Amino acid sequence: MSEVEAAQDEGVAAAAAVAAAVAAAEVAAAAAAAAAAEKARSRLSRCGACNNCNRRDCGLCVNCVDKPKFGGPGIKKQACIARKCLNMQAREESAEGGGDDAAQARKRPKPAQPPTAAPGSAAAGDGERAQADAVGAAKAPRSHSDENNSESNAAGMDTDEIAPGVAAARKEHKDATWAGNTDVLLDYLVRRKGRTEGWKRLRETDLEEGRALDVGGDWPWADKTALEEEFISMNDRHRRESNTAPNLNALLVH
DNA sequence: TGTTCCGGTTCG
DNA sequence: CGAACCGGAACA
Ligand SMILES: [Zn+2]
Ligand SMILES: [Zn+2]
């Protein structure tokens, strides 16, 4: 083989390689564009079917405690750690023609009602342990010095009759929820990394001495802290991978 | 209106 | 690079 011939072969090979590279690049670019376009619309939302989706707000994790509903400042804005969906689904783009399926029923969380019956009574119990008072949830534990409570009900007696046991149970229920709130909030404040701004603002306004009451609920987790840790990492891992892996069925814990 | 909480951005 | 923040659409 002459040197000229060898050089020609090399040239041909190089040209072919370039062509192949260009083609591959085009494919990759197209894929990237498609992926980017996909990412733009279509968020993921909770499946509504997994264990966590069917849980109620625990009211104790850092994410719950952050919620205004629980007296938090709403800085983190994340789902309850115990409720973080384990199988996020692509949001179905709009409603398909005609009557849609039963996907609607399992969208939003259970209201998480306060006790409707005094503990020990017939209607109490059966998995109705968790707290989370969403009804008439007062604002922050101590909203800015503002009190406007005037009884203006001159119409006489009201027909609203709540059994004394229930009223007491509700109050206790709520007190317990709020008590844990401040503790967890404070704990998180000293334990967290990074940012300062949001919570700094909180510190000078809402934070105050918390009465430690400790919620006496029987949670499914034995060691609250350990499980919380587990869920936090799961949460983040899921979040990170959700770009490429919309379905993480492997994480289902049925 | 208030709540949920994803996902992108920014901070450490 | 992971943790924290927060804009803001979807929902109730
Ligand atoms: Zn929670
Ligand atoms: Zn789910």
PDB file of C-alpha atoms (C1' of nucleotides) and ligand atoms in Angstrom:
ATOM      1  CA  MET A   1       0.000   0.000   0.000  1.00  0.00           C
ATOM      2  CA  SER A   2       1.409   3.349  -0.976  1.00  0.00           C
ATOM      3  CA  GLU A   3       1.584   6.194   1.368  1.00  0.00           C
ATOM      4  CA  VAL A   4      -0.831   8.092  -0.761  1.00  0.00           C
ATOM      5  CA  GLU A   5      -3.344   5.287  -0.599  1.00  0.00           C
ATOM      6  CA  ALA A   6      -2.981   5.068   3.137  1.00  0.00           C
ATOM      7  CA  ALA A   7      -3.527   8.749   3.483  1.00  0.00           C
ATOM      8  CA  GLN A   8      -6.627   8.531   1.360  1.00  0.00           C
ATOM      9  CA  ASP A   9      -8.044   5.720   3.480  1.00  0.00           C
ATOM     10  CA  GLU A  10      -7.434   7.741   6.547  1.00  0.00           C
ATOM     11  CA  GLY A  11      -9.191  10.674   5.042  1.00  0.00           C
ATOM     12  CA  VAL A  12     -12.196   8.627   4.138  1.00  0.00           C
ATOM     13  CA  ALA A  13     -12.375   7.112   7.575  1.00  0.00           C
ATOM     14  CA  ALA A  14     -12.107  10.512   9.171  1.00  0.00           C
ATOM     15  CA  ALA A  15     -14.852  11.867   6.981  1.00  0.00           C
ATOM     16  CA  ALA A  16     -17.088   8.972   7.865  1.00  0.00           C
ATOM     17  CA  ALA A  17     -16.408   9.493  11.525  1.00  0.00           C
ATOM     18  CA  VAL A  18     -17.276  13.139  11.251  1.00  0.00           C
ATOM     19  CA  ALA A  19     -20.476  12.342   9.435  1.00  0.00           C
ATOM     20  CA  ALA A  20     -21.412   9.828  12.084  1.00  0.00           C
ATOM     21  CA  ALA A  21     -20.603  12.277  14.819  1.00  0.00           C
ATOM     22  CA  VAL A  22     -22.743  14.918  13.196  1.00  0.00           C
ATOM     23  CA  ALA A  23     -25.628  12.517  12.865  1.00  0.00           C
ATOM     24  CA  ALA A  24     -25.299  11.453  16.469  1.00  0.00           C
ATOM     25  CA  ALA A  25     -25.149  15.036  17.562  1.00  0.00           C
ATOM     26  CA  GLU A  26     -28.290  15.791  15.640  1.00  0.00           C
ATOM     27  CA  VAL A  27     -30.100  12.924  17.257  1.00  0.00           C
ATOM     28  CA  ALA A  28     -28.897  13.970  20.652  1.00  0.00           C
ATOM     29  CA  ALA A  29     -29.924  17.534  20.054  1.00  0.00           C
ATOM     30  CA  ALA A  30     -33.343  16.474  18.953  1.00  0.00           C
ATOM     31  CA  ALA A  31     -33.735  14.302  21.989  1.00  0.00           C
ATOM     32  CA  ALA A  32     -32.574  17.081  24.244  1.00  0.00           C
ATOM     33  CA  ALA A  33     -34.968  19.502  22.656  1.00  0.00           C
ATOM     34  CA  ALA A  34     -37.796  17.073  23.035  1.00  0.00           C
ATOM     35  CA  ALA A  35     -36.887  16.469  26.632  1.00  0.00           C
ATOM     36  CA  ALA A  36     -36.663  20.165  27.315  1.00  0.00           C
ATOM     37  CA  ALA A  37     -39.980  20.790  25.664  1.00  0.00           C
ATOM     38  CA  GLU A  38     -41.433  17.987  27.707  1.00  0.00           C
ATOM     39  CA  LYS A  39     -40.050  19.403  30.894  1.00  0.00           C
ATOM     40  CA  ALA A  40     -41.601  22.755  30.190  1.00  0.00           C
ATOM     41  CA  ARG A  41     -45.204  21.561  30.403  1.00  0.00           C
ATOM     42  CA  SER A  42     -46.346  18.684  32.509  1.00  0.00           C
ATOM     43  CA  ARG A  43     -45.452  18.712  36.087  1.00  0.00           C
ATOM     44  CA  LEU A  44     -45.720  15.705  38.223  1.00  0.00           C
ATOM     45  CA  SER A  45     -48.380  15.342  40.808  1.00  0.00           C
ATOM     46  CA  ARG A  46     -49.178  12.881  43.528  1.00  0.00           C
ATOM     47  CA  CYS A  47     -50.602   9.577  42.420  1.00  0.00           C
ATOM     48  CA  GLY A  48     -53.245   9.496  45.075  1.00  0.00           C
ATOM     49  CA  ALA A  49     -52.933   5.771  45.422  1.00  0.00           C
ATOM     50  CA  CYS A  50     -49.726   5.061  47.269  1.00  0.00           C
ATOM     51  CA  ASN A  51     -49.405   4.664  50.992  1.00  0.00           C
ATOM     52  CA  ASN A  52     -48.173   8.150  51.532  1.00  0.00           C
ATOM     53  CA  CYS A  53     -50.839   9.749  49.421  1.00  0.00           C
ATOM     54  CA  ASN A  54     -53.439   8.181  51.631  1.00  0.00           C
ATOM     55  CA  ARG A  55     -51.888   9.500  54.779  1.00  0.00           C
ATOM     56  CA  ARG A  56     -52.884  12.671  56.523  1.00  0.00           C
ATOM     57  CA  ASP A  57     -50.592  15.547  57.328  1.00  0.00           C
ATOM     58  CA  CYS A  58     -48.576  14.440  60.311  1.00  0.00           C
ATOM     59  CA  GLY A  59     -48.479  17.955  61.672  1.00  0.00           C
ATOM     60  CA  LEU A  60     -45.088  17.338  63.217  1.00  0.00           C
ATOM     61  CA  CYS A  61     -42.504  17.110  60.497  1.00  0.00           C
ATOM     62  CA  VAL A  62     -40.565  20.185  59.479  1.00  0.00           C
ATOM     63  CA  ASN A  63     -42.628  20.569  56.368  1.00  0.00           C
ATOM     64  CA  CYS A  64     -45.904  20.417  58.246  1.00  0.00           C
ATOM     65  CA  VAL A  65     -44.691  22.731  60.909  1.00  0.00           C
ATOM     66  CA  ASP A  66     -43.751  25.165  58.217  1.00  0.00           C
ATOM     67  CA  LYS A  67     -47.282  25.285  56.899  1.00  0.00           C
ATOM     68  CA  PRO A  68     -49.335  28.324  57.861  1.00  0.00           C
ATOM     69  CA  LYS A  69     -52.071  25.858  58.608  1.00  0.00           C
ATOM     70  CA  PHE A  70     -49.987  24.669  61.507  1.00  0.00           C
ATOM     71  CA  GLY A  71     -48.801  28.064  62.507  1.00  0.00           C
ATOM     72  CA  GLY A  72     -45.646  27.984  60.445  1.00  0.00           C
ATOM     73  CA  PRO A  73     -44.296  30.792  58.297  1.00  0.00           C
ATOM     74  CA  GLY A  74     -44.682  28.991  54.977  1.00  0.00           C
ATOM     75  CA  ILE A  75     -41.059  29.302  54.036  1.00  0.00           C
ATOM     76  CA  LYS A  76     -40.236  25.805  52.946  1.00  0.00           C
ATOM     77  CA  LYS A  77     -43.447  25.097  51.125  1.00  0.00           C
ATOM     78  CA  GLN A  78     -43.048  21.379  50.804  1.00  0.00           C
ATOM     79  CA  ALA A  79     -45.370  18.450  51.231  1.00  0.00           C
ATOM     80  CA  CYS A  80     -45.563  16.652  54.532  1.00  0.00           C
ATOM     81  CA  ILE A  81     -42.663  14.295  54.776  1.00  0.00           C
ATOM     82  CA  ALA A  82     -44.908  11.406  55.628  1.00  0.00           C
ATOM     83  CA  ARG A  83     -47.160  12.248  52.741  1.00  0.00           C
ATOM     84  CA  LYS A  84     -44.592  12.732  50.014  1.00  0.00           C
ATOM     85  CA  CYS A  85     -45.899  10.663  47.109  1.00  0.00           C
ATOM     86  CA  LEU A  86     -43.811   7.649  46.314  1.00  0.00           C
ATOM     87  CA  ASN A  87     -45.024   7.339  42.799  1.00  0.00           C
ATOM     88  CA  MET A  88     -45.423  10.728  41.219  1.00  0.00           C
ATOM     89  CA  GLN A  89     -47.457  10.720  38.045  1.00  0.00           C
ATOM     90  CA  ALA A  90     -47.385  13.023  35.057  1.00  0.00           C
ATOM     91  CA  ARG A  91     -50.266  15.399  35.273  1.00  0.00           C
ATOM     92  CA  GLU A  92     -52.868  14.476  32.726  1.00  0.00           C
ATOM     93  CA  GLU A  93     -52.997  17.418  30.388  1.00  0.00           C
ATOM     94  CA  SER A  94     -56.458  18.871  30.760  1.00  0.00           C
ATOM     95  CA  ALA A  95     -59.490  16.648  30.815  1.00  0.00           C
ATOM     96  CA  GLU A  96     -59.987  14.209  28.032  1.00  0.00           C
ATOM     97  CA  GLY A  97     -63.204  14.375  26.082  1.00  0.00           C
ATOM     98  CA  GLY A  98     -66.392  13.650  27.910  1.00  0.00           C
ATOM     99  CA  GLY A  99     -66.667  12.241  31.366  1.00  0.00           C
ATOM    100  CA  ASP A 100     -63.285  11.599  32.855  1.00  0.00           C
ATOM    101  CA  ASP A 101     -62.315   8.624  34.922  1.00  0.00           C
ATOM    102  CA  ALA A 102     -62.079   8.161  38.638  1.00  0.00           C
ATOM    103  CA  ALA A 103     -58.711   9.850  38.765  1.00  0.00           C
ATOM    104  CA  GLN A 104     -60.353  12.878  40.224  1.00  0.00           C
ATOM    105  CA  ALA A 105     -61.406  11.371  43.512  1.00  0.00           C
ATOM    106  CA  ARG A 106     -57.904  10.635  44.647  1.00  0.00           C
ATOM    107  CA  LYS A 107     -56.396  13.996  43.988  1.00  0.00           C
ATOM    108  CA  ARG A 108     -56.364  16.039  47.123  1.00  0.00           C
ATOM    109  CA  PRO A 109     -55.526  15.053  50.675  1.00  0.00           C
ATOM    110  CA  LYS A 110     -57.999  14.013  53.269  1.00  0.00           C
ATOM    111  CA  PRO A 111     -59.158  17.063  55.159  1.00  0.00           C
ATOM    112  CA  ALA A 112     -57.723  15.739  58.385  1.00  0.00           C
ATOM    113  CA  GLN A 113     -60.549  16.548  60.666  1.00  0.00           C
ATOM    114  CA  PRO A 114     -60.351  17.217  64.364  1.00  0.00           C
ATOM    115  CA  PRO A 115     -62.123  14.772  66.624  1.00  0.00           C
ATOM    116  CA  THR A 116     -65.820  14.504  65.978  1.00  0.00           C
ATOM    117  CA  ALA A 117     -66.413  12.268  68.925  1.00  0.00           C
ATOM    118  CA  ALA A 118     -65.079  12.152  72.403  1.00  0.00           C
ATOM    119  CA  PRO A 119     -62.300   9.643  72.872  1.00  0.00           C
ATOM    120  CA  GLY A 120     -63.669   6.361  74.047  1.00  0.00           C
ATOM    121  CA  SER A 121     -67.067   6.903  72.539  1.00  0.00           C
ATOM    122  CA  ALA A 122     -68.470   4.672  69.853  1.00  0.00           C
ATOM    123  CA  ALA A 123     -67.498   6.773  66.864  1.00  0.00           C
ATOM    124  CA  ALA A 124     -63.968   7.372  68.023  1.00  0.00           C
ATOM    125  CA  GLY A 125     -60.974   5.349  67.020  1.00  0.00           C
ATOM    126  CA  ASP A 126     -60.560   3.202  63.901  1.00  0.00           C
ATOM    127  CA  GLY A 127     -57.493   4.762  62.463  1.00  0.00           C
ATOM    128  CA  GLU A 128     -58.653   8.181  63.354  1.00  0.00           C
ATOM    129  CA  ARG A 129     -55.593   8.787  65.436  1.00  0.00           C
ATOM    130  CA  ALA A 130     -53.601  11.473  63.725  1.00  0.00           C
ATOM    131  CA  GLN A 131     -54.187  15.059  64.532  1.00  0.00           C
ATOM    132  CA  ALA A 132     -53.860  17.885  62.056  1.00  0.00           C
ATOM    133  CA  ASP A 133     -56.517  20.376  62.729  1.00  0.00           C
ATOM    134  CA  ALA A 134     -57.487  22.049  59.528  1.00  0.00           C
ATOM    135  CA  VAL A 135     -60.838  23.311  60.583  1.00  0.00           C
ATOM    136  CA  GLY A 136     -60.829  26.833  61.797  1.00  0.00           C
ATOM    137  CA  ALA A 137     -57.097  26.606  62.113  1.00  0.00           C
ATOM    138  CA  ALA A 138     -56.095  29.755  63.814  1.00  0.00           C
ATOM    139  CA  LYS A 139     -53.244  31.695  62.360  1.00  0.00           C
ATOM    140  CA  ALA A 140     -49.825  31.804  63.895  1.00  0.00           C
ATOM    141  CA  PRO A 141     -49.444  30.784  67.522  1.00  0.00           C
ATOM    142  CA  ARG A 142     -49.224  34.397  68.385  1.00  0.00           C
ATOM    143  CA  SER A 143     -50.246  36.705  65.641  1.00  0.00           C
ATOM    144  CA  HIS A 144     -49.162  40.273  65.970  1.00  0.00           C
ATOM    145  CA  SER A 145     -50.817  41.932  68.867  1.00  0.00           C
ATOM    146  CA  ASP A 146     -54.234  41.892  67.445  1.00  0.00           C
ATOM    147  CA  GLU A 147     -57.324  40.944  69.229  1.00  0.00           C
ATOM    148  CA  ASN A 148     -60.788  41.458  67.992  1.00  0.00           C
ATOM    149  CA  ASN A 149     -63.161  39.268  69.801  1.00  0.00           C
ATOM    150  CA  SER A 150     -66.501  40.723  70.485  1.00  0.00           C
ATOM    151  CA  GLU A 151     -69.562  38.703  71.156  1.00  0.00           C
ATOM    152  CA  SER A 152     -72.150  40.211  68.920  1.00  0.00           C
ATOM    153  CA  ASN A 153     -74.581  37.393  68.893  1.00  0.00           C
ATOM    154  CA  ALA A 154     -77.614  39.021  70.352  1.00  0.00           C
ATOM    155  CA  ALA A 155     -79.968  36.593  68.710  1.00  0.00           C
ATOM    156  CA  GLY A 156     -80.040  34.532  71.807  1.00  0.00           C
ATOM    157  CA  MET A 157     -79.171  30.888  72.081  1.00  0.00           C
ATOM    158  CA  ASP A 158     -77.619  29.196  69.098  1.00  0.00           C
ATOM    159  CA  THR A 159     -78.702  25.848  67.826  1.00  0.00           C
ATOM    160  CA  ASP A 160     -75.143  24.680  67.588  1.00  0.00           C
ATOM    161  CA  GLU A 161     -74.908  21.926  70.080  1.00  0.00           C
ATOM    162  CA  ILE A 162     -71.584  20.233  70.536  1.00  0.00           C
ATOM    163  CA  ALA A 163     -71.302  17.447  72.996  1.00  0.00           C
ATOM    164  CA  PRO A 164     -69.096  18.550  75.889  1.00  0.00           C
ATOM    165  CA  GLY A 165     -66.830  15.573  75.366  1.00  0.00           C
ATOM    166  CA  VAL A 166     -66.220  16.458  71.751  1.00  0.00           C
ATOM    167  CA  ALA A 167     -65.482  20.078  72.478  1.00  0.00           C
ATOM    168  CA  ALA A 168     -62.943  19.085  75.063  1.00  0.00           C
ATOM    169  CA  ALA A 169     -61.393  16.534  72.736  1.00  0.00           C
ATOM    170  CA  ARG A 170     -61.075  19.111  70.011  1.00  0.00           C
ATOM    171  CA  LYS A 171     -59.410  21.575  72.261  1.00  0.00           C
ATOM    172  CA  GLU A 172     -56.975  19.029  73.541  1.00  0.00           C
ATOM    173  CA  HIS A 173     -56.358  17.866  70.040  1.00  0.00           C
ATOM    174  CA  LYS A 174     -55.551  21.324  68.851  1.00  0.00           C
ATOM    175  CA  ASP A 175     -53.415  22.189  71.837  1.00  0.00           C
ATOM    176  CA  ALA A 176     -51.335  19.118  71.281  1.00  0.00           C
ATOM    177  CA  THR A 177     -50.822  19.966  67.634  1.00  0.00           C
ATOM    178  CA  TRP A 178     -49.686  23.445  68.343  1.00  0.00           C
ATOM    179  CA  ALA A 179     -47.464  22.432  71.159  1.00  0.00           C
ATOM    180  CA  GLY A 180     -45.360  20.177  68.993  1.00  0.00           C
ATOM    181  CA  ASN A 181     -45.225  22.834  66.343  1.00  0.00           C
ATOM    182  CA  THR A 182     -43.060  25.283  68.160  1.00  0.00           C
ATOM    183  CA  ASP A 183     -40.707  22.621  69.365  1.00  0.00           C
ATOM    184  CA  VAL A 184     -40.103  21.195  65.952  1.00  0.00           C
ATOM    185  CA  LEU A 185     -39.776  24.644  64.524  1.00  0.00           C
ATOM    186  CA  LEU A 186     -37.115  25.580  67.017  1.00  0.00           C
ATOM    187  CA  ASP A 187     -35.329  22.315  66.565  1.00  0.00           C
ATOM    188  CA  TYR A 188     -35.235  22.732  62.843  1.00  0.00           C
ATOM    189  CA  LEU A 189     -34.008  26.243  63.216  1.00  0.00           C
ATOM    190  CA  VAL A 190     -30.851  25.197  64.989  1.00  0.00           C
ATOM    191  CA  ARG A 191     -30.316  22.019  63.025  1.00  0.00           C
ATOM    192  CA  ARG A 192     -30.720  23.173  59.468  1.00  0.00           C
ATOM    193  CA  LYS A 193     -27.955  24.138  57.103  1.00  0.00           C
ATOM    194  CA  GLY A 194     -27.605  26.927  54.665  1.00  0.00           C
ATOM    195  CA  ARG A 195     -30.075  29.730  54.374  1.00  0.00           C
ATOM    196  CA  THR A 196     -30.872  32.129  57.098  1.00  0.00           C
ATOM    197  CA  GLU A 197     -33.090  34.862  55.775  1.00  0.00           C
ATOM    198  CA  GLY A 198     -36.529  33.371  55.963  1.00  0.00           C
ATOM    199  CA  TRP A 199     -36.167  31.946  59.401  1.00  0.00           C
ATOM    200  CA  LYS A 200     -34.311  34.961  60.653  1.00  0.00           C
ATOM    201  CA  ARG A 201     -37.370  36.957  59.854  1.00  0.00           C
ATOM    202  CA  LEU A 202     -39.454  34.386  61.631  1.00  0.00           C
ATOM    203  CA  ARG A 203     -37.326  34.484  64.717  1.00  0.00           C
ATOM    204  CA  GLU A 204     -37.960  38.115  65.363  1.00  0.00           C
ATOM    205  CA  THR A 205     -41.697  37.941  64.833  1.00  0.00           C
ATOM    206  CA  ASP A 206     -43.536  34.754  65.508  1.00  0.00           C
ATOM    207  CA  LEU A 207     -41.189  32.583  67.451  1.00  0.00           C
ATOM    208  CA  GLU A 208     -41.719  32.452  71.158  1.00  0.00           C
ATOM    209  CA  GLU A 209     -41.395  30.192  74.118  1.00  0.00           C
ATOM    210  CA  GLY A 210     -43.153  26.973  73.370  1.00  0.00           C
ATOM    211  CA  ARG A 211     -45.073  25.053  75.881  1.00  0.00           C
ATOM    212  CA  ALA A 212     -43.894  21.505  75.504  1.00  0.00           C
ATOM    213  CA  LEU A 213     -46.851  19.250  75.537  1.00  0.00           C
ATOM    214  CA  ASP A 214     -45.852  16.410  73.310  1.00  0.00           C
ATOM    215  CA  VAL A 215     -48.445  14.844  71.149  1.00  0.00           C
ATOM    216  CA  GLY A 216     -49.558  11.547  72.509  1.00  0.00           C
ATOM    217  CA  GLY A 217     -50.587  10.007  69.230  1.00  0.00           C
ATOM    218  CA  ASP A 218     -49.479   6.541  68.292  1.00  0.00           C
ATOM    219  CA  TRP A 219     -47.642   7.103  65.085  1.00  0.00           C
ATOM    220  CA  PRO A 220     -46.857   4.311  62.682  1.00  0.00           C
ATOM    221  CA  TRP A 221     -43.213   5.022  63.137  1.00  0.00           C
ATOM    222  CA  ALA A 222     -41.401   3.916  66.204  1.00  0.00           C
ATOM    223  CA  ASP A 223     -38.533   6.329  66.051  1.00  0.00           C
ATOM    224  CA  LYS A 224     -39.872   9.568  64.741  1.00  0.00           C
ATOM    225  CA  THR A 225     -36.511  11.116  64.083  1.00  0.00           C
ATOM    226  CA  ALA A 226     -35.136   8.165  62.212  1.00  0.00           C
ATOM    227  CA  LEU A 227     -38.124   7.867  59.992  1.00  0.00           C
ATOM    228  CA  GLU A 228     -38.131  11.533  59.325  1.00  0.00           C
ATOM    229  CA  GLU A 229     -34.563  11.272  58.168  1.00  0.00           C
ATOM    230  CA  GLU A 230     -35.432   8.416  55.904  1.00  0.00           C
ATOM    231  CA  PHE A 231     -38.259  10.268  54.306  1.00  0.00           C
ATOM    232  CA  ILE A 232     -36.219  13.363  53.803  1.00  0.00           C
ATOM    233  CA  SER A 233     -33.606  11.528  51.819  1.00  0.00           C
ATOM    234  CA  MET A 234     -36.244   9.659  49.889  1.00  0.00           C
ATOM    235  CA  ASN A 235     -37.918  12.903  49.125  1.00  0.00           C
ATOM    236  CA  ASP A 236     -34.789  14.485  47.764  1.00  0.00           C
ATOM    237  CA  ARG A 237     -33.671  11.468  45.846  1.00  0.00           C
ATOM    238  CA  HIS A 238     -37.023  11.309  44.200  1.00  0.00           C
ATOM    239  CA  ARG A 239     -36.923  14.932  43.373  1.00  0.00           C
ATOM    240  CA  ARG A 240     -33.514  14.689  41.823  1.00  0.00           C
ATOM    241  CA  GLU A 241     -34.375  11.692  39.710  1.00  0.00           C
ATOM    242  CA  SER A 242     -37.810  12.790  38.739  1.00  0.00           C
ATOM    243  CA  ASN A 243     -36.359  14.438  35.680  1.00  0.00           C
ATOM    244  CA  THR A 244     -35.333  11.201  34.106  1.00  0.00           C
ATOM    245  CA  ALA A 245     -37.439   8.681  35.928  1.00  0.00           C
ATOM    246  CA  PRO A 246     -41.063   9.759  36.194  1.00  0.00           C
ATOM    247  CA  ASN A 247     -42.007   6.455  37.766  1.00  0.00           C
ATOM    248  CA  LEU A 248     -40.183   5.136  40.754  1.00  0.00           C
ATOM    249  CA  ASN A 249     -42.229   2.080  41.397  1.00  0.00           C
ATOM    250  CA  ALA A 250     -39.286   0.529  43.108  1.00  0.00           C
ATOM    251  CA  LEU A 251     -39.872   2.877  45.985  1.00  0.00           C
ATOM    252  CA  LEU A 252     -43.415   1.798  46.556  1.00  0.00           C
ATOM    253  CA  VAL A 253     -43.863   0.413  50.000  1.00  0.00           C
ATOM    254  CA  HIS A 254     -47.159  -1.334  49.945  1.00  0.00           C
TER     255      HIS A 254
ATOM    256  C1'  DT B   1     -60.218  33.816  49.093  1.00  0.00           C
ATOM    257  C1'  DG B   2     -56.594  30.147  51.172  1.00  0.00           C
ATOM    258  C1'  DT B   3     -53.950  25.788  50.553  1.00  0.00           C
ATOM    259  C1'  DT B   4     -50.942  22.511  48.232  1.00  0.00           C
ATOM    260  C1'  DC B   5     -46.379  21.723  47.000  1.00  0.00           C
ATOM    261  C1'  DC B   6     -43.615  21.158  42.275  1.00  0.00           C
ATOM    262  C1'  DG B   7     -39.659  22.677  40.257  1.00  0.00           C
ATOM    263  C1'  DG B   8     -36.315  26.131  39.344  1.00  0.00           C
ATOM    264  C1'  DT B   9     -33.138  29.244  41.597  1.00  0.00           C
ATOM    265  C1'  DT B  10     -30.017  30.588  44.892  1.00  0.00           C
ATOM    266  C1'  DC B  11     -27.173  30.020  48.751  1.00  0.00           C
ATOM    267  C1'  DG B  12     -23.398  28.012  51.543  1.00  0.00           C
TER     268       DG B  12
ATOM    269  C1'  DC C   1     -23.235  19.798  44.829  1.00  0.00           C
ATOM    270  C1'  DG C   2     -26.989  19.443  48.187  1.00  0.00           C
ATOM    271  C1'  DA C   3     -30.026  22.216  51.172  1.00  0.00           C
ATOM    272  C1'  DA C   4     -33.083  25.833  51.479  1.00  0.00           C
ATOM    273  C1'  DC C   5     -35.937  29.138  49.581  1.00  0.00           C
ATOM    274  C1'  DC C   6     -39.767  30.753  47.133  1.00  0.00           C
ATOM    275  C1'  DG C   7     -42.464  31.773  42.513  1.00  0.00           C
ATOM    276  C1'  DG C   8     -46.505  30.586  41.241  1.00  0.00           C
ATOM    277  C1'  DA C   9     -49.890  27.149  38.766  1.00  0.00           C
ATOM    278  C1'  DA C  10     -53.279  24.178  40.144  1.00  0.00           C
ATOM    279  C1'  DC C  11     -56.734  23.339  43.152  1.00  0.00           C
ATOM    280  C1'  DA C  12     -60.627  23.856  46.732  1.00  0.00           C
TER     281       DA C  12
HETATM  282 ZN    ZN D   1     -45.754  16.139  58.153  1.00  0.00          ZN
HETATM  283 ZN    ZN D   2     -48.736   8.750  45.721  1.00  0.00          ZN
END
